[in-house]
């Protein structure tokens, strides 16, 4: 970056395991619903390469680990050979610009409906409690969810194995590593949170039991591709998709310590102020105890701008800051932060449309005099 970058905390380098990051601005994983038939498309080559910088970390959008993993239309997967091959040119384009690229592997669990499931079957979860319908962000459409099917105890190892195979496939596709999605009310979070998990077997009840599934996924993925290629995203304080917990502080600390025990590369935590998606609230909780308990690189996300991102880094509250909507609308976000330049405004109405260009690759870059 620029010669004066040392004066801007977000623009300083960071050693993340074997990866030499040139700055601390991370592309957060963002569902964009443009992977037709669950296969990544050629237009994603431009989308991700636009946001790649030499030594910058990008995390790909939530990517399904199996044909039961989908929760939204046209989201990518990585369980078939066709999907792996489709990811390769996208990964190559990011690497050509010197970027570091992780694939977020994901299972939606009960945040789904029968129309998105193979043979129209019920979505799987830790529970058979359905989600209540909710009004979408546009205030018009209502999201409907099917009643899930509670996984039998002896079925859970197969789902763990789906994550393991997805991690293997991600490395085959050329990704530098994977981020396990354990946040936002999806399957792993459903197991961890006591307001969803009502099991009475070894995967329910106590905090240790509720975290067992997620940590079994971590162990399987670590054993498959190595701890130095594994990250984990977690939102212990949120209640996305009705996945709240009665003691989020205990959950946060237990998972931070457990993830440290596996020696994984990074922990990616969502700020407590992000109680629901897209809405910030005043919150007395802090990620600092997690930060202190986790030995690897710590990433925070949730409502950050340039000013408080710089402050979080300079105060030692985090190593890296992940940006979603700002990076979506500003493909050159690190450059804009470096120059303290004005930002493009994002258009929420184009976040999840199927168009391969509009709201996807048509946000303007800063004009350059070079």
Coordinates of C-alpha atoms in Angstrom, one line a residue:
X1 CA 0.0 0.0 0.0
X2 CA 1.1 3.7 0.3
X3 CA 4.2 4.8 2.0
X4 CA 2.2 6.5 4.8
X5 CA 0.2 3.3 5.4
X6 CA 1.9 2.8 8.8
X7 CA -0.1 5.7 10.2
X8 CA -3.4 4.0 9.3
X9 CA -3.9 0.9 11.5
X10 CA -6.1 -0.9 9.0
X11 CA -3.4 -0.5 6.4
X12 CA -0.6 -2.1 8.4
X13 CA 0.6 -5.6 7.6
X14 CA -0.3 -8.7 9.7
X15 CA 1.2 -12.2 9.8
X16 CA -1.7 -14.6 9.8
X17 CA -0.1 -18.0 10.2
X18 CA 1.8 -18.6 6.9
X19 CA 0.0 -15.8 5.2
X20 CA 1.6 -12.3 4.9
X21 CA -1.3 -9.9 4.8
X22 CA -0.5 -6.4 3.5
X23 CA -3.5 -4.8 5.3
X24 CA -6.2 -5.7 7.7
X25 CA -9.4 -5.1 5.6
X26 CA -11.1 -8.4 5.0
X27 CA -13.9 -9.1 2.5
X28 CA -16.7 -10.7 4.6
X29 CA -18.5 -13.7 3.3
X30 CA -21.6 -12.3 1.5
X31 CA -24.4 -14.4 0.0
X32 CA -25.2 -12.9 -3.5
X33 CA -27.6 -15.5 -5.0
X34 CA -25.9 -15.5 -8.4
X35 CA -24.6 -19.1 -8.6
X36 CA -27.3 -20.6 -10.9
X37 CA -28.2 -24.2 -10.1
X38 CA -25.8 -24.0 -7.1
X39 CA -22.8 -23.8 -9.5
X40 CA -20.4 -20.8 -9.3
X41 CA -20.6 -18.7 -12.5
X42 CA -18.1 -16.9 -14.7
X43 CA -19.3 -13.5 -13.6
X44 CA -18.0 -14.3 -10.1
X45 CA -14.5 -14.2 -11.6
X46 CA -14.8 -10.4 -12.1
X47 CA -16.7 -9.9 -8.8
X48 CA -14.1 -11.4 -6.6
X49 CA -11.0 -10.3 -8.6
X50 CA -12.3 -6.7 -8.4
X51 CA -12.1 -6.9 -4.6
X52 CA -8.7 -8.7 -4.5
X53 CA -5.6 -6.9 -3.5
X54 CA -2.0 -8.1 -3.2
X55 CA -1.8 -9.5 0.3
X56 CA -5.5 -9.0 1.1
X57 CA -7.8 -11.6 2.6
X58 CA -11.1 -12.5 0.9
X59 CA -13.7 -14.9 2.3
X60 CA -16.1 -16.4 -0.3
X61 CA -19.8 -16.4 0.2
X62 CA -21.5 -19.2 2.1
X63 CA -20.9 -22.4 0.1
X64 CA -23.0 -25.5 0.7
X65 CA -21.4 -28.7 1.8
X66 CA -24.1 -31.0 0.4
X67 CA -27.3 -31.0 -1.5
X68 CA -29.2 -30.5 1.8
X69 CA -27.2 -27.4 2.8
X70 CA -29.0 -24.7 0.8
X71 CA -31.2 -22.1 2.5
X72 CA -31.6 -19.6 -0.3
X73 CA -31.9 -19.8 -4.1
X74 CA -28.9 -19.9 -6.4
X75 CA -26.2 -20.1 -3.7
X76 CA -23.0 -22.0 -4.5
X77 CA -21.9 -25.4 -3.4
X78 CA -18.7 -27.4 -3.3
X79 CA -19.9 -31.0 -3.0
X80 CA -19.7 -31.9 -6.8
X81 CA -16.9 -32.1 -9.3
X82 CA -18.7 -29.6 -11.5
X83 CA -18.8 -27.1 -8.6
X84 CA -15.1 -27.6 -7.8
X85 CA -14.2 -27.0 -11.4
X86 CA -16.4 -23.9 -11.6
X87 CA -14.6 -22.4 -8.5
X88 CA -11.1 -22.9 -10.0
X89 CA -11.1 -19.9 -12.4
X90 CA -12.6 -17.7 -9.7
X91 CA -9.8 -18.7 -7.3
X92 CA -7.2 -18.3 -9.9
X93 CA -8.3 -14.7 -10.7
X94 CA -8.0 -13.7 -7.0
X95 CA -4.6 -15.3 -6.8
X96 CA -3.5 -13.6 -10.0
X97 CA -3.9 -10.3 -8.1
X98 CA -2.0 -11.6 -5.0
X99 CA -5.1 -12.1 -2.9
X100 CA -5.6 -14.8 -0.2
X101 CA -8.9 -16.6 -0.7
X102 CA -10.8 -18.7 1.9
X103 CA -14.0 -20.6 1.1
X104 CA -16.8 -20.4 3.7
X105 CA -18.3 -23.9 4.1
X106 CA -21.9 -23.9 5.3
X107 CA -25.1 -25.7 6.0
X108 CA -28.3 -23.8 6.5
X109 CA -30.0 -26.4 8.6
X110 CA -33.6 -25.4 9.4
X111 CA -33.2 -22.0 7.7
X112 CA -34.6 -23.6 4.5
X113 CA -37.7 -25.0 2.9
X114 CA -38.6 -28.2 1.1
X115 CA -38.4 -26.5 -2.3
X116 CA -34.7 -26.1 -1.8
X117 CA -34.1 -29.6 -0.6
X118 CA -33.4 -32.8 -2.6
X119 CA -36.7 -34.6 -3.5
X120 CA -38.6 -31.9 -1.6
X121 CA -37.7 -33.4 1.8
X122 CA -37.7 -31.6 5.1
X123 CA -34.6 -29.6 6.0
X124 CA -32.4 -31.2 8.7
X125 CA -31.6 -29.6 12.0
X126 CA -30.8 -30.4 15.6
X127 CA -34.5 -29.9 16.3
X128 CA -37.9 -30.3 14.8
X129 CA -39.0 -26.8 15.9
X130 CA -39.9 -24.7 12.9
X131 CA -38.9 -21.1 12.3
X132 CA -41.7 -18.5 12.3
X133 CA -42.2 -16.7 9.0
X134 CA -40.5 -13.4 8.8
X135 CA -40.7 -10.2 6.8
X136 CA -37.7 -9.8 4.6
X137 CA -35.5 -6.6 4.6
X138 CA -37.5 -5.1 1.8
X139 CA -40.6 -5.0 4.1
X140 CA -42.8 -6.6 1.5
X141 CA -41.9 -10.3 1.0
X142 CA -42.3 -12.9 3.7
X143 CA -39.7 -15.7 4.2
X144 CA -41.4 -19.0 4.8
X145 CA -39.6 -22.0 6.3
X146 CA -40.5 -25.7 6.3
X147 CA -40.7 -27.7 9.5
X148 CA -37.3 -29.3 9.9
X149 CA -36.5 -33.0 10.6
X150 CA -34.5 -33.7 13.7
X151 CA -31.3 -35.5 12.9
X152 CA -30.9 -38.9 14.6
X153 CA -27.8 -39.2 16.7
X154 CA -26.3 -41.8 14.3
X155 CA -26.8 -39.4 11.3
X156 CA -24.6 -36.6 12.7
X157 CA -21.2 -38.2 11.7
X158 CA -22.4 -38.2 8.1
X159 CA -23.0 -34.4 8.2
X160 CA -19.6 -33.9 9.9
X161 CA -18.1 -35.8 7.0
X162 CA -19.9 -33.5 4.5
X163 CA -17.9 -30.6 6.0
X164 CA -14.7 -32.6 5.8
X165 CA -15.2 -33.5 2.1
X166 CA -16.2 -29.8 1.4
X167 CA -12.9 -28.7 2.9
X168 CA -11.0 -31.2 0.8
X169 CA -12.8 -30.0 -2.3
X170 CA -12.1 -26.3 -1.5
X171 CA -8.4 -27.1 -1.4
X172 CA -8.8 -29.0 -4.7
X173 CA -10.4 -25.9 -6.2
X174 CA -7.3 -23.9 -5.1
X175 CA -8.6 -22.0 -2.1
X176 CA -6.0 -21.2 0.5
X177 CA -8.2 -22.5 3.3
X178 CA -11.8 -22.7 4.6
X179 CA -13.9 -20.8 7.1
X180 CA -16.5 -23.0 8.9
X181 CA -19.7 -21.1 9.2
X182 CA -20.8 -21.5 12.8
X183 CA -22.8 -18.3 13.0
X184 CA -26.1 -16.6 12.1
X185 CA -28.6 -19.2 13.1
X186 CA -27.4 -21.9 10.6
X187 CA -26.9 -25.5 11.4
X188 CA -23.8 -25.4 13.6
X189 CA -25.2 -22.4 15.4
X190 CA -28.5 -24.2 15.8
X191 CA -26.7 -26.9 17.7
X192 CA -24.8 -24.5 19.9
X193 CA -27.7 -22.2 21.0
X194 CA -29.9 -23.4 23.8
X195 CA -33.0 -21.6 22.5
X196 CA -33.0 -23.9 19.5
X197 CA -31.2 -27.1 20.7
X198 CA -33.7 -29.2 22.6
X199 CA -31.9 -32.5 22.3
X200 CA -31.4 -35.0 25.1
X201 CA -28.6 -37.0 23.6
X202 CA -24.8 -36.2 23.7
X203 CA -25.4 -33.3 21.3
X204 CA -27.9 -31.4 23.6
X205 CA -28.3 -30.1 27.1
X206 CA -25.0 -28.9 28.5
X207 CA -22.8 -26.3 26.9
X208 CA -20.2 -28.9 26.1
X209 CA -22.8 -31.2 24.5
X210 CA -24.3 -28.3 22.4
X211 CA -20.9 -27.4 21.1
X212 CA -19.9 -31.0 20.3
X213 CA -21.2 -31.0 16.7
X214 CA -19.4 -27.8 15.7
X215 CA -16.1 -28.9 17.3
X216 CA -16.4 -32.4 15.6
X217 CA -16.7 -30.5 12.3
X218 CA -13.6 -28.4 13.3
X219 CA -11.6 -31.6 14.2
X220 CA -12.6 -33.4 11.0
X221 CA -11.7 -30.4 8.8
X222 CA -8.4 -29.8 10.7
X223 CA -7.5 -33.5 10.2
X224 CA -8.3 -33.2 6.5
X225 CA -6.5 -30.0 5.5
X226 CA -4.5 -28.8 8.5
X227 CA -5.3 -26.3 11.3
X228 CA -3.2 -23.7 9.5
X229 CA -5.9 -23.5 6.8
X230 CA -9.0 -23.3 9.0
X231 CA -11.0 -20.4 10.3
X232 CA -14.3 -20.4 12.2
X233 CA -17.1 -17.8 12.2
X234 CA -19.2 -17.4 15.3
X235 CA -22.0 -15.1 16.5
X236 CA -22.6 -16.1 20.1
X237 CA -24.5 -12.9 21.0
X238 CA -26.9 -12.8 18.1
X239 CA -30.3 -14.3 17.7
X240 CA -30.4 -14.5 13.9
X241 CA -33.2 -16.9 12.8
X242 CA -34.3 -17.3 16.4
X243 CA -31.0 -18.8 17.4
X244 CA -30.3 -17.1 20.8
X245 CA -28.6 -18.4 23.9
X246 CA -29.3 -17.8 27.6
X247 CA -25.6 -17.4 28.4
X248 CA -23.8 -16.1 25.3
X249 CA -20.8 -15.0 27.4
X250 CA -20.1 -18.6 28.5
X251 CA -20.7 -19.9 24.9
X252 CA -18.3 -17.3 23.5
X253 CA -15.5 -18.1 26.0
X254 CA -15.9 -21.9 25.7
X255 CA -15.7 -21.8 21.9
X256 CA -12.8 -19.5 21.9
X257 CA -10.8 -21.7 24.2
X258 CA -11.9 -24.9 22.3
X259 CA -11.0 -23.5 18.9
X260 CA -7.6 -22.5 20.4
X261 CA -7.0 -26.0 21.5
X262 CA -7.3 -27.1 17.8
X263 CA -4.8 -24.5 16.8
X264 CA -6.9 -23.2 14.0
X265 CA -5.7 -20.1 12.0
X266 CA -8.4 -17.6 12.9
X267 CA -11.6 -16.9 14.8
X268 CA -14.1 -14.6 13.0
X269 CA -16.6 -13.2 15.5
X270 CA -19.6 -11.1 14.9
X271 CA -20.0 -8.1 17.2
X272 CA -22.7 -8.3 19.9
X273 CA -24.3 -5.1 18.6
X274 CA -25.4 -7.0 15.5
X275 CA -28.4 -8.7 17.2
X276 CA -30.3 -9.0 14.0
X277 CA -29.0 -8.8 10.4
X278 CA -28.5 -5.3 9.2
X279 CA -29.5 -3.7 12.5
X280 CA -27.2 -2.4 15.2
X281 CA -28.2 -2.0 18.9
X282 CA -26.4 -0.7 22.0
X283 CA -25.0 -3.7 23.7
X284 CA -23.1 -4.2 27.0
X285 CA -21.3 -7.3 25.8
X286 CA -17.8 -7.4 24.4
X287 CA -15.7 -9.7 22.2
X288 CA -12.6 -8.9 24.2
X289 CA -12.8 -12.0 26.4
X290 CA -12.9 -14.1 23.3
X291 CA -10.1 -12.2 21.8
X292 CA -7.9 -12.9 24.9
X293 CA -8.9 -16.6 25.0
X294 CA -8.1 -17.3 21.3
X295 CA -4.5 -17.7 20.4
X296 CA -4.7 -17.3 16.6
X297 CA -5.6 -14.3 14.4
X298 CA -8.9 -12.6 15.5
X299 CA -11.3 -11.1 13.0
X300 CA -14.3 -8.9 14.0
X301 CA -17.3 -8.0 11.9
X302 CA -20.5 -6.1 12.3
X303 CA -21.2 -2.5 11.4
X304 CA -17.6 -1.3 11.2
X305 CA -16.6 1.8 9.2
X306 CA -13.1 3.2 8.6
X307 CA -12.9 5.1 11.9
X308 CA -14.0 2.4 14.4
X309 CA -12.1 -0.3 12.3
X310 CA -8.9 1.7 12.8
X311 CA -9.7 2.2 16.5
X312 CA -10.4 -1.6 17.0
X313 CA -7.0 -2.4 15.5
X314 CA -5.1 0.3 17.3
X315 CA -6.7 -0.6 20.7
X316 CA -5.7 -4.3 20.2
X317 CA -9.3 -5.5 20.2
X318 CA -8.7 -7.3 16.9
X319 CA -6.2 -8.2 14.3
X320 CA -8.4 -7.8 11.2
X321 CA -11.8 -6.3 10.4
X322 CA -14.2 -7.8 8.0
X323 CA -16.4 -5.5 5.9
X324 CA -19.6 -6.7 4.1
X325 CA -21.9 -4.0 2.6
X326 CA -19.1 -1.4 2.4
X327 CA -16.9 -3.9 0.4
X328 CA -19.8 -5.0 -1.7
X329 CA -20.4 -1.4 -2.8
X330 CA -16.7 -0.4 -2.9
X331 CA -14.6 -3.0 -4.8
X332 CA -11.5 -0.8 -4.0
X333 CA -12.4 -0.4 -0.3
X334 CA -8.8 -0.8 1.0
X335 CA -7.7 1.9 -1.4
X336 CA -10.5 4.2 -0.3
X337 CA -9.7 3.6 3.4
X338 CA -6.0 4.3 2.6
X339 CA -6.9 7.7 1.0
X340 CA -9.9 8.4 3.3
X341 CA -11.9 8.8 0.1
X342 CA -15.7 9.0 -0.1
X343 CA -17.5 5.7 -0.4
X344 CA -20.2 4.5 -2.8
X345 CA -23.6 3.9 -1.2
X346 CA -24.8 0.3 -1.4
X347 CA -28.3 -0.5 -2.8
X348 CA -29.9 -3.2 -0.6
X349 CA -32.5 -3.9 -3.3
X350 CA -29.8 -5.5 -5.5
X351 CA -28.1 -7.6 -2.9
X352 CA -29.8 -10.8 -3.8
X353 CA -31.1 -10.4 -7.4
X354 CA -30.0 -12.8 -10.0
X355 CA -28.5 -10.2 -12.4
X356 CA -24.9 -11.1 -13.2
X357 CA -23.9 -7.4 -13.4
X358 CA -26.3 -5.0 -11.7
X359 CA -25.5 -4.5 -8.0
X360 CA -22.7 -7.0 -8.5
X361 CA -19.8 -5.8 -10.7
X362 CA -21.0 -2.4 -11.7
X363 CA -20.0 -0.4 -8.6
X364 CA -17.5 2.3 -9.6
X365 CA -13.8 2.4 -8.6
X366 CA -12.0 5.6 -7.6
X367 CA -10.6 7.4 -10.6
X368 CA -6.8 7.0 -10.7
X369 CA -4.2 9.5 -11.9
X370 CA -1.6 6.8 -12.3

